[in-house]
Short mmCIF file of C-alpha atoms in Angstrom, two decimals:
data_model
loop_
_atom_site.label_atom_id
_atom_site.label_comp_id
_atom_site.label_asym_id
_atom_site.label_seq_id
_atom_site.Cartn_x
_atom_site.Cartn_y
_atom_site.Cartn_z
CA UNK A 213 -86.95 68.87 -11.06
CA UNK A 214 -87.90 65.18 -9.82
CA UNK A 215 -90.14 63.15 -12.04
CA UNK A 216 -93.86 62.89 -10.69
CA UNK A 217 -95.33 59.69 -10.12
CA UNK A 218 -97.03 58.50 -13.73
CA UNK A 219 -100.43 57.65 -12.62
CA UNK A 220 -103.29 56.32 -14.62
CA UNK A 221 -105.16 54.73 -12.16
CA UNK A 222 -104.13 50.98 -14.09
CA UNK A 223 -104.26 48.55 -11.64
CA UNK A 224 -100.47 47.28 -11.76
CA UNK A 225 -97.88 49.35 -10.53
CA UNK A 226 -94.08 49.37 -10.96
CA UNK A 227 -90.93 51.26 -9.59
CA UNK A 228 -88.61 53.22 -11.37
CA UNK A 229 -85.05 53.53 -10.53
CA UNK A 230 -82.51 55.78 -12.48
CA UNK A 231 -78.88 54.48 -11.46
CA UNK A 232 -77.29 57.01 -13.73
CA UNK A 233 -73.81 56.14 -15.17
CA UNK A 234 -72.45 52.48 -13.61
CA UNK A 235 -70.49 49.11 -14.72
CA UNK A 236 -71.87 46.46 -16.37
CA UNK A 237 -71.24 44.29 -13.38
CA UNK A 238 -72.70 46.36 -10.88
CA UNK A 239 -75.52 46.93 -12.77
CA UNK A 240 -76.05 43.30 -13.34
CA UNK A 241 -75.86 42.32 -9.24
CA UNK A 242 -78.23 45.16 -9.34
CA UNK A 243 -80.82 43.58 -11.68
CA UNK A 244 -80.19 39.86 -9.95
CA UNK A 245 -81.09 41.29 -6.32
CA UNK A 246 -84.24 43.26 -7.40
CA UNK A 247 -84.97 40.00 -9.04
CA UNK A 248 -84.74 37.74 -5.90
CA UNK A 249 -87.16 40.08 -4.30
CA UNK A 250 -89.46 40.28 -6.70
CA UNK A 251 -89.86 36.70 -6.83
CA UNK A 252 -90.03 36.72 -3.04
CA UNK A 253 -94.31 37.16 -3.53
CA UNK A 254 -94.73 38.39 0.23
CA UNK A 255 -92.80 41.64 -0.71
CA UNK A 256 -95.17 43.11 -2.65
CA UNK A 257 -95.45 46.72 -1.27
CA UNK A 258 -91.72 46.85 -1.52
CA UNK A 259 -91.16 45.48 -5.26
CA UNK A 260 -94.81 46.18 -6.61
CA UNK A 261 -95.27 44.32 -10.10
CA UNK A 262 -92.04 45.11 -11.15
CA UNK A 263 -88.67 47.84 -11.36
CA UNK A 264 -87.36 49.26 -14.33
CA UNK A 265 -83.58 50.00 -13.95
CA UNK A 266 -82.52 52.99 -15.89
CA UNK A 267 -78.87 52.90 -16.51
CA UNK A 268 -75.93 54.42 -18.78
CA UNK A 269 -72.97 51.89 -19.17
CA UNK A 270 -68.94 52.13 -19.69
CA UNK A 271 -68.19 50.79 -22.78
CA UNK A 272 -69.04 46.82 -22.71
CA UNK A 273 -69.23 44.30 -25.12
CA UNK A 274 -72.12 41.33 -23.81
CA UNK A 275 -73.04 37.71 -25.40
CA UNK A 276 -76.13 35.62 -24.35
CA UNK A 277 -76.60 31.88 -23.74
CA UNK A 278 -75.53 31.40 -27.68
CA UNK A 279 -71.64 32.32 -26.59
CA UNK A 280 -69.34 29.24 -27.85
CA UNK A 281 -69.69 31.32 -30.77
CA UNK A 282 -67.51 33.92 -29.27
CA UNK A 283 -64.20 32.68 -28.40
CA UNK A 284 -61.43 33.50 -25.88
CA UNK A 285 -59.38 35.43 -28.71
CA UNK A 286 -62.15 37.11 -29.83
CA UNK A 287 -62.86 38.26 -26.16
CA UNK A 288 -59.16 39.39 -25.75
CA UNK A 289 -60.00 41.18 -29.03
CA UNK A 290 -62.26 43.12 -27.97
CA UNK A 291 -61.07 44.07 -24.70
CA UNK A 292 -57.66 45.16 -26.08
CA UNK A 293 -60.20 48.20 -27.74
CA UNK A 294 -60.63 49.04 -24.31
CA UNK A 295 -64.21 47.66 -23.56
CA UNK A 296 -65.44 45.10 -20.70
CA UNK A 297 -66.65 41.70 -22.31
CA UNK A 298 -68.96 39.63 -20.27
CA UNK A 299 -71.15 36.38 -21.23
CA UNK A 300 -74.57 36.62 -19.94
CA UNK A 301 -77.88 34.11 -19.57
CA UNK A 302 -79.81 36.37 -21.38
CA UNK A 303 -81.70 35.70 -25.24
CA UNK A 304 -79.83 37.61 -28.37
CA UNK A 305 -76.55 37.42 -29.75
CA UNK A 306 -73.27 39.87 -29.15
CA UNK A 307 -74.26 43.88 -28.68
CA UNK A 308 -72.43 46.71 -27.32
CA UNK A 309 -73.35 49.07 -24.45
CA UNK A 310 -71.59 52.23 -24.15
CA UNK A 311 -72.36 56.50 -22.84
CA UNK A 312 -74.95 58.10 -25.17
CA UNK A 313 -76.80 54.66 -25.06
CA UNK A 314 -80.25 54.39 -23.09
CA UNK A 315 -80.52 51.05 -21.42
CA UNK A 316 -83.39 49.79 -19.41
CA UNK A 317 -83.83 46.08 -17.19
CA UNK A 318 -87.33 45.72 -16.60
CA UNK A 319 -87.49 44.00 -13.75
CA UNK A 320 -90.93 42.47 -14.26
CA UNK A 321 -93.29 40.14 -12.65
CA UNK A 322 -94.34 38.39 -15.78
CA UNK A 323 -97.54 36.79 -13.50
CA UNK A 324 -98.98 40.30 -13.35
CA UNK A 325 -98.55 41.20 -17.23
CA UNK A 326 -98.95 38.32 -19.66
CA UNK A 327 -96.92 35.68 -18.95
CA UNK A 328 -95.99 34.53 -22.70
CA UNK A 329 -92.14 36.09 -23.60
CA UNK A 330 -93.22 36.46 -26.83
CA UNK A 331 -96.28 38.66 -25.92
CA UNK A 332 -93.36 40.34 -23.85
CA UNK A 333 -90.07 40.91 -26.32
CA UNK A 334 -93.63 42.26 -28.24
CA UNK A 335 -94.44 45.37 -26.19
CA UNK A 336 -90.71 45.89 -25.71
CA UNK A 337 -90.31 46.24 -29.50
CA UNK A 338 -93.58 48.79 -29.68
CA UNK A 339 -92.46 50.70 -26.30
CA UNK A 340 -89.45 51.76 -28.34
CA UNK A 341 -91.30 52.14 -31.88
CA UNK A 342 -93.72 54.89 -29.96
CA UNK A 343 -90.76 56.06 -28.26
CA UNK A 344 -88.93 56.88 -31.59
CA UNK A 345 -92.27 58.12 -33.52
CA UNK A 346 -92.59 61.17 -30.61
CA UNK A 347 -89.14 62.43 -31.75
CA UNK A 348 -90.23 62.02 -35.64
CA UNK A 349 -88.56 58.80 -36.26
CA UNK A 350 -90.14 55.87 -37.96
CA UNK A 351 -89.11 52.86 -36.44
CA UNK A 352 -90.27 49.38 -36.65
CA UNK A 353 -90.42 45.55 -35.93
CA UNK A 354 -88.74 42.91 -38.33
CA UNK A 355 -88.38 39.19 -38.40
CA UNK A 356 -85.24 40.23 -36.44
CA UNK A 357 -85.88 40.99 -32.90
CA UNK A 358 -85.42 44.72 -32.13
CA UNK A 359 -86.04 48.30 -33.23
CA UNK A 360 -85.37 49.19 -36.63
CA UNK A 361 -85.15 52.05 -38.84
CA UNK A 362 -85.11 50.45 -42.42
CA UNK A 363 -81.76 48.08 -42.51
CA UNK A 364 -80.62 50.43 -39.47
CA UNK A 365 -80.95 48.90 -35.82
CA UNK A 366 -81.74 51.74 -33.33
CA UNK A 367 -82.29 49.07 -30.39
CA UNK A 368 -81.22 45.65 -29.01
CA UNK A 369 -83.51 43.73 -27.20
CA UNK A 370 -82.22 40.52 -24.87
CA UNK A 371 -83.84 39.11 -22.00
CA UNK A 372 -84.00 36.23 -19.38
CA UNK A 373 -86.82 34.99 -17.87
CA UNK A 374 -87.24 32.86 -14.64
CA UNK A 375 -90.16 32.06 -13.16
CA UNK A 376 -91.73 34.77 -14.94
CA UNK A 377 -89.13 37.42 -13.47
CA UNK A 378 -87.39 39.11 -16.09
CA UNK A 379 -83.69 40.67 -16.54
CA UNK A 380 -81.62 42.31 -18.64
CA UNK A 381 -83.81 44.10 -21.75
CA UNK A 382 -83.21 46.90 -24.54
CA UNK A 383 -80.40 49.42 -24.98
CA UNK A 384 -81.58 52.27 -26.90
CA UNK A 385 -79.39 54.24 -29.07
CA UNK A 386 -79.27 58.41 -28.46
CA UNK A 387 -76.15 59.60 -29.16
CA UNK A 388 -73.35 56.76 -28.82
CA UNK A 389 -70.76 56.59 -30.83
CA UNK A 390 -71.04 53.65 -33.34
CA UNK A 391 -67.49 53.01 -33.95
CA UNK A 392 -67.67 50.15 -31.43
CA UNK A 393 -69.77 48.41 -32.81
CA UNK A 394 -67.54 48.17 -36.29
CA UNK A 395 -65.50 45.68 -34.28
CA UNK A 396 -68.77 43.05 -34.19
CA UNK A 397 -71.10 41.67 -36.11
CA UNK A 398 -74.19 43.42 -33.84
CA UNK A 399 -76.27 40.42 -33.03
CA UNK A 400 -75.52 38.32 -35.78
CA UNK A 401 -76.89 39.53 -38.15
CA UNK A 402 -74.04 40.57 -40.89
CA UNK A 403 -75.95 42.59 -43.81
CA UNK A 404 -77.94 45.03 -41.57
CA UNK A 405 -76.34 48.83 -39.91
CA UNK A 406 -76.83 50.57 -36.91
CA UNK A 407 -77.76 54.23 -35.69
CA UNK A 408 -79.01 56.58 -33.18
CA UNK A 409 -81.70 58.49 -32.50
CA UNK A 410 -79.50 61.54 -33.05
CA UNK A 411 -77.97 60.43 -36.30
CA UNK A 412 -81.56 60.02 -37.67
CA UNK A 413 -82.61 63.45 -36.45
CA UNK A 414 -79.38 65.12 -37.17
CA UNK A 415 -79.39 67.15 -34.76
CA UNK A 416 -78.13 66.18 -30.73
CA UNK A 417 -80.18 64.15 -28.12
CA UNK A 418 -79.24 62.72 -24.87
CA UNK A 419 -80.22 60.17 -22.90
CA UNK A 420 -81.84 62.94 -20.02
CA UNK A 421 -84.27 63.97 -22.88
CA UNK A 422 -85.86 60.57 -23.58
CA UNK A 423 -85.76 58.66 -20.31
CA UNK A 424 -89.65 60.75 -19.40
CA UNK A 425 -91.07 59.82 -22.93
CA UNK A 426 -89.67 56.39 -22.89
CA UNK A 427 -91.36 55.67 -19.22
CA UNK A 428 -94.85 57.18 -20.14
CA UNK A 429 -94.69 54.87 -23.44
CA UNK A 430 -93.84 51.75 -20.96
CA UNK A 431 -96.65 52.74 -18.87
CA UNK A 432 -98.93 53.12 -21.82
CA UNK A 433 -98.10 50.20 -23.76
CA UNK A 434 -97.78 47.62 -20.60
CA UNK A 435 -100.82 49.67 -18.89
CA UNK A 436 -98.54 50.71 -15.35
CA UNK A 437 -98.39 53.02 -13.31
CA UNK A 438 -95.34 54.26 -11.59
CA UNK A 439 -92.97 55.71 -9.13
CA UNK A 440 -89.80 56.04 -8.23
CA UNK A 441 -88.42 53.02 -6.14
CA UNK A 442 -88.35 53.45 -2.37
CA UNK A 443 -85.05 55.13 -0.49
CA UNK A 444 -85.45 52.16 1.61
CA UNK A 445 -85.37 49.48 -0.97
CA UNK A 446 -82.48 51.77 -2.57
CA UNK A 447 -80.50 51.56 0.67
CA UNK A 448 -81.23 47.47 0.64
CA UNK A 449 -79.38 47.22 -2.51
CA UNK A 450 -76.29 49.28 -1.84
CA UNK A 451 -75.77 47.57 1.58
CA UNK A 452 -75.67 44.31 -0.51
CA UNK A 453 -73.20 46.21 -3.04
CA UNK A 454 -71.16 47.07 -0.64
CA UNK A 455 -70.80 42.94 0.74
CA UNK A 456 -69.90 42.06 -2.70
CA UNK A 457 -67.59 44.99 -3.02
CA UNK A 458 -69.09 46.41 -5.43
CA UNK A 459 -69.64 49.62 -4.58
CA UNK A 460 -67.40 53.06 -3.59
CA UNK A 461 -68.70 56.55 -1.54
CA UNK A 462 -69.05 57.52 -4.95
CA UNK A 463 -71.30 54.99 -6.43
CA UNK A 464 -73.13 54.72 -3.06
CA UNK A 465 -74.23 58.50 -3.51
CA UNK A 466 -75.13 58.39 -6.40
CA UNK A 467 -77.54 55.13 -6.00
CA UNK A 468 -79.13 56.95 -2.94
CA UNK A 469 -79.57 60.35 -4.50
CA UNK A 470 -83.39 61.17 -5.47
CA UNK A 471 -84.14 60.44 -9.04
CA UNK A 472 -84.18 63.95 -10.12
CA UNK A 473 -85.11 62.63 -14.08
CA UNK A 474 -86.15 66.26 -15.96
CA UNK A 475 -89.23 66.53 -17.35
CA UNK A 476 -89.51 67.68 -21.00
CA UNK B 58 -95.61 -4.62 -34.27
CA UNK B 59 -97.94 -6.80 -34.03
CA UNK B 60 -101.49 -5.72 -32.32
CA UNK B 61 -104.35 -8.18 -30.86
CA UNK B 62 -107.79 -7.58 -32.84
CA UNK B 63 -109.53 -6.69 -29.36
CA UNK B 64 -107.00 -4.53 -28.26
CA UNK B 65 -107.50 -2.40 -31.21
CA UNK B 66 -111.35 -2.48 -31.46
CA UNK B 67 -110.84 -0.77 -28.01
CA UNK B 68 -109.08 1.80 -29.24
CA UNK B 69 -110.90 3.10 -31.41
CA UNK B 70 -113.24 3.60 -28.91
CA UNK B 71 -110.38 5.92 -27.24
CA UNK B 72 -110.52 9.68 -27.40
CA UNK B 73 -108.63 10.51 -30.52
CA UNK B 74 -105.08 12.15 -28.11
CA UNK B 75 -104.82 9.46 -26.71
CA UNK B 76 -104.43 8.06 -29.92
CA UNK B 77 -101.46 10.19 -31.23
CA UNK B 78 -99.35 8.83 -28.23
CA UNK B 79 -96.70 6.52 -28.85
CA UNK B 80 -97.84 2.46 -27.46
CA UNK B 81 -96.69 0.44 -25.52
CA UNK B 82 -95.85 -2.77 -27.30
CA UNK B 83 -96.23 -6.04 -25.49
CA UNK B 84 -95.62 -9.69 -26.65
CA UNK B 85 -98.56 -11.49 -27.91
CA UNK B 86 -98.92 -15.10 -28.06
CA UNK B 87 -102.09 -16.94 -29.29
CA UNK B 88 -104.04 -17.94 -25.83
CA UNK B 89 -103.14 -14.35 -23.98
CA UNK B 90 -104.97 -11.12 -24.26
CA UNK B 91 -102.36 -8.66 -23.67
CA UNK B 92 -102.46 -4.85 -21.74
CA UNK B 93 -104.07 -2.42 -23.73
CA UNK B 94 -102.51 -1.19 -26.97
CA UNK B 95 -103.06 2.51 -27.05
CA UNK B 96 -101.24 4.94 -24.71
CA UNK B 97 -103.35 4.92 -21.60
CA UNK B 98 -100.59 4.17 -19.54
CA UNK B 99 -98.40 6.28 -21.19
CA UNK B 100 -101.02 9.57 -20.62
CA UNK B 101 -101.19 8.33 -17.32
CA UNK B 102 -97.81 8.53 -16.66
CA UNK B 103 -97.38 11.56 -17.85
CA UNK B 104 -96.75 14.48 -15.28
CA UNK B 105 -96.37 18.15 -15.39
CA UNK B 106 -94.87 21.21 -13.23
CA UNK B 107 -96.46 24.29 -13.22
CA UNK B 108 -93.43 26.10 -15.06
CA UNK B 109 -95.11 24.19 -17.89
CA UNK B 110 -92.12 20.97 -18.53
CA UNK B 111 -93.61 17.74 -18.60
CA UNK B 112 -92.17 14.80 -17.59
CA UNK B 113 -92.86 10.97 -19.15
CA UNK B 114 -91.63 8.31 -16.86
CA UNK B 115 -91.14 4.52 -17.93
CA UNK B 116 -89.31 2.24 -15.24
CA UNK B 117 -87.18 4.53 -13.33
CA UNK B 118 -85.95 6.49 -16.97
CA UNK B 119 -88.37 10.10 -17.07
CA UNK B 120 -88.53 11.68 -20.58
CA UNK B 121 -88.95 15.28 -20.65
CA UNK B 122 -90.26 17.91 -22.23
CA UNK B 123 -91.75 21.42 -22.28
CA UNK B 124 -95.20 21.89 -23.15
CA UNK B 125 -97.72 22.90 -26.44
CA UNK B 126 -98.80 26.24 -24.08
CA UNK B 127 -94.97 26.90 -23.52
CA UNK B 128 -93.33 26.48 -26.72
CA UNK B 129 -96.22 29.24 -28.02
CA UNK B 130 -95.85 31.24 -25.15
CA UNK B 131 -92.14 31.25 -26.03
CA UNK B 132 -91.97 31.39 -30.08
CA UNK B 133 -90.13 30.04 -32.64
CA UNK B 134 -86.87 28.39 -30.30
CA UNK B 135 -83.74 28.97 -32.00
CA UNK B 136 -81.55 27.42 -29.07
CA UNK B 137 -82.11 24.65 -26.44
CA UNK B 138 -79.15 24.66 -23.39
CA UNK B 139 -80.05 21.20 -22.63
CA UNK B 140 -78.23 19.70 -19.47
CA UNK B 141 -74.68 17.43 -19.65
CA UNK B 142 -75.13 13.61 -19.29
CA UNK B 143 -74.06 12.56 -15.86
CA UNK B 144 -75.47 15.92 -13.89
CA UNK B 145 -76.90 15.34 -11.07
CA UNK B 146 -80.18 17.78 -10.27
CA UNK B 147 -82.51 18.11 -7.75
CA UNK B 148 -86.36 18.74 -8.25
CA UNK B 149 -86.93 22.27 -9.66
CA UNK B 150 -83.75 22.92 -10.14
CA UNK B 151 -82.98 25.26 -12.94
CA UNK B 152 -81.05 22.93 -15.48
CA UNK B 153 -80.92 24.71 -19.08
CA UNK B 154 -82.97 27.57 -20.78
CA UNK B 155 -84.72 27.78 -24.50
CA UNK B 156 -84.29 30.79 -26.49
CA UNK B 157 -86.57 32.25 -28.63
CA UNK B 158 -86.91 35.76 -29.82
CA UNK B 159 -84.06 36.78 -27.85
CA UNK B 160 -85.14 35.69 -24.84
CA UNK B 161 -84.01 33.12 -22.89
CA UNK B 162 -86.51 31.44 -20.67
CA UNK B 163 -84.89 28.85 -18.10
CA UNK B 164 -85.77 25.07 -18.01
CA UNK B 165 -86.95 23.41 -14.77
CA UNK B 166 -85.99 19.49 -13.57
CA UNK B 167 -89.36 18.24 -12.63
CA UNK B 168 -87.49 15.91 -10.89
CA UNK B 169 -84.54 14.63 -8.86
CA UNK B 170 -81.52 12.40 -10.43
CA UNK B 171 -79.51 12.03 -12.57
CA UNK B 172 -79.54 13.15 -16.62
CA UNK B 173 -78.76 10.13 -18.75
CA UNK B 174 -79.45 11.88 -22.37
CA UNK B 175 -79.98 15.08 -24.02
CA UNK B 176 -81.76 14.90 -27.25
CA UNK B 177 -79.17 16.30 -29.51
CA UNK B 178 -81.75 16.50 -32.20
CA UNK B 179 -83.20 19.69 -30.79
CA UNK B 180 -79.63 21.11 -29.73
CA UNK B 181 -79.14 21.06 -33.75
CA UNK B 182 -82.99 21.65 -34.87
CA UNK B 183 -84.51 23.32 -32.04
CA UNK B 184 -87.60 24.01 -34.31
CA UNK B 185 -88.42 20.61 -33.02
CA UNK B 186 -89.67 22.04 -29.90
CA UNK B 187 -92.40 23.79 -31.51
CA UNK B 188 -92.71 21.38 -34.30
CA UNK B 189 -93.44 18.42 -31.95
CA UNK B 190 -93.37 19.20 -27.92
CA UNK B 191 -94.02 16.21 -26.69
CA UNK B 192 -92.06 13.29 -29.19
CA UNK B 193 -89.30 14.60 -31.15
CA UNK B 194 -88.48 17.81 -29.29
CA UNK B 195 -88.19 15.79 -26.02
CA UNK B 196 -85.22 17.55 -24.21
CA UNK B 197 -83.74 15.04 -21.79
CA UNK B 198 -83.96 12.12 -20.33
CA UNK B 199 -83.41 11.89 -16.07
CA UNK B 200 -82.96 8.94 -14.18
CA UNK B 201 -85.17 9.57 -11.43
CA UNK B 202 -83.08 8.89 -7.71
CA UNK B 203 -86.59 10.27 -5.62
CA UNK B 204 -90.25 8.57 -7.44
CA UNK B 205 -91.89 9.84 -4.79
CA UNK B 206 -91.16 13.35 -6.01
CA UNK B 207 -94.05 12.41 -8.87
CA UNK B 208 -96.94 12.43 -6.66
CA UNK B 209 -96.00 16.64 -5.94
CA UNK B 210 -96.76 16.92 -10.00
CA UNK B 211 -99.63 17.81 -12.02
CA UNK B 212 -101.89 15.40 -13.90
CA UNK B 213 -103.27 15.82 -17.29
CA UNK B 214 -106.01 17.67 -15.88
CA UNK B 215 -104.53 19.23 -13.11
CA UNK B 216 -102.24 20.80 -15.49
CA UNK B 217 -105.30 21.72 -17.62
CA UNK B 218 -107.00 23.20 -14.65
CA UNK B 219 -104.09 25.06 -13.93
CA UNK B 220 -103.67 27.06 -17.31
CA UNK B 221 -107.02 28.47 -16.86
CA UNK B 222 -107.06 29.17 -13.10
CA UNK B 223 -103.99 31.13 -13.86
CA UNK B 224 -105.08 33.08 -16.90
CA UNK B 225 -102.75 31.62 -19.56
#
């Protein structure tokens, strides 16, 4: 069953695209082309205020700007466990993405929200908390950016801003298997856990059952409507996948499938 | 430093930023009355880009900054990725980012040249930034290869105008 449009009548609008299951990489030249248009102000209809990139990721170990901290062995390290590693330009320290974990790039037009990051990371952080508190679990902010559920993180938050266009952005927890993250010190910070949403329910989730909740908290909390990004935009973005070689038939299908997101 | 009694009664006539500025010292001898003390010409000199970095120029040497609406729109800054000494960057170009609640925001050369100094003070307190935007947290320094490029900045006011015209 495809995902109606979430409509409020607010007067910003956004686009929603579900990628399903893809590479770090590709994911990433996804995020930096929606990006370019976005900032490109006559597109408008096309890129609206903003696209949120739903995606599930191969297991992948990513730093921010703060990287020297994270050295060549300790990248070989880490790969040898059979992850990715790649250094990014986005805020936060070392985190792991991996299948079972729900992780969303707002591609926003800052201009048409409030432009402070702060204000930003802000409604992230209680997107998530009213995310977890539908499903029963009591999550909240710290001094630490993120989600938290007492010392537990349930969700990394790391961004980049340019010109008020963000990238990258929070990777939620469901039902991912922690163990990876045993191998790092999850965003520096050494004294503090992490779980799932799954783990604090005890019983199974998936990422299928919280992508609808998670997108009518987002349109709540940052007061957007939405709809699912154009087929033609869609088909933009795998024609420049396919220059970069980054794409196969596979991935290609699967980019230019309709979002057929279930409803609860 | 030593300050000519007129010069200073001026001053205090001043509105009290301009006051806060650092002066520009000139030698005094008994018969001259020297340029004004305060920082007139040092406001005056001061630009801004509408990313919100400002940029300080004396002689062809441009001091800059971010400003007191960025470093609150960004939060406390735990890291500054301040460009290398001898890059060369044209105006606008992006040239570093500040992180702060793990975010990184990028930096903006308001100008064309070529970086002489990065204020390692802030790449090992970056509280600075917030602390003190426009002295100590001063991010680099640019010698400028294009002057001109000034006149396509923001003035105090302009800069003023343009936070509220733009809802910040």
């Amino acid at each position: 069953m495809k995902i109606s449009v979430i409509s409020q009548n607010f007067h910003r609008s956004v686009n929603v695209w579900s990628v399903g299951f893809l590479k770090y990489q590709t994911a990433y030249h996804i995020q930096q082309y929606l990006a370019n248009l976005q900032s490109q102000r006559l597109n408008k209809e096309k890129t609206l205020d903003g696209t949120i990139i739903i995606v599930e990721h191969s297991p992948v170990y990513t730093t921010g700007i703060r990287t020297q901290g994270y050295s060549e062995s300790e990248e070989r390290r880490l790969k040898t466990l059979g992850a990715e590693f790649y250094r990014t330009n986005r805020g936060g320290l070392i985190t792991f993405h991996g299948p079972g974990q729900l992780v969303v790039y707002p591609i926003l037009d800052l201009k048409s929200f409030n432009k402070s990051m702060k204000c930003y990371i802000c409604k992230l952080e209680k997107t998530v908390i009213e995310v977890c508190k539908s499903f029963g679990v009591e999550a909240e902010r710290s001094l630490d950016t993120g989600v938290w559920v007492k010392d537990n993180k349930i969700c990394a938050i790391g961004v980049h801003g340019s010109r008020y266009i963000t990238t990258h952005g929070i990777a939620l927890n469901i039902n991912n298997d922690l163990s990876w993250f045993s191998h790092i010190v999850p965003c520096g910070i050494p004294d503090k856990g992490v779980t799932t949403l799954s783990q604090e329910l005890r019983k199974p989730l998936t990422i299928t059952d919280v992508i609808y909740p998670f997108l009518q908290s987002f349109s709540h909390e940052f007061e957007c409507d939405m709809k699912m990004l154009s087929h033609e935009v869609r088909k933009d973005v795998v024609n420049h996948l396919k220059k970069e070689n980054l794409t196969s038939d596979i991935t290609e299908a699967q980019l230019l499938r309709n979002n057929d997101l279930k409803l609860k | 430093m030593a300050v000519c009694v007129n010069v200073f009664h001026k001053c205090l006539r001043l509105p009290s930023t301009l006051l806060k500025l650092r002066p520009v010292v000139h030698k005094l001898n008994a018969t001259q009355i020297t340029r004004t003390f305060c920082s007139t010409n040092a406001l005056a000199a001061r630009k801004y880009t509408e990313q919100h970095e400002w940029i300080d120029v004396q002689g062809k040497i441009g001091t800059v900054g971010v400003t007191d609406y960025a470093q609150g729109a960004l939060g406390d800054v735990v890291f500054a990725q301040l460009p290398e000494p001898d890059s060369e960057l044209n105006q606008m170009d992006d040239c570093g980012a500040l992180e702060s609640v793990k975010a990184a925001s990028e930096l903006y050369s308001p100008v064309s040249g070529t970086v002489v100094e990065k204020n390692k003070d802030v790449e090992e307190t970056p509280a600075l930034i917030n602390q003190s935007p426009y002295e100590q947290g001063w991010l680099f320094k640019i010698q400028l290869s294009k002057p001109e490029e000034l006149d396509a900045l923001l003035d105090e006011a302009g800069y003023e105008n343009h936070l509220k015209n733009t809802g910040h």
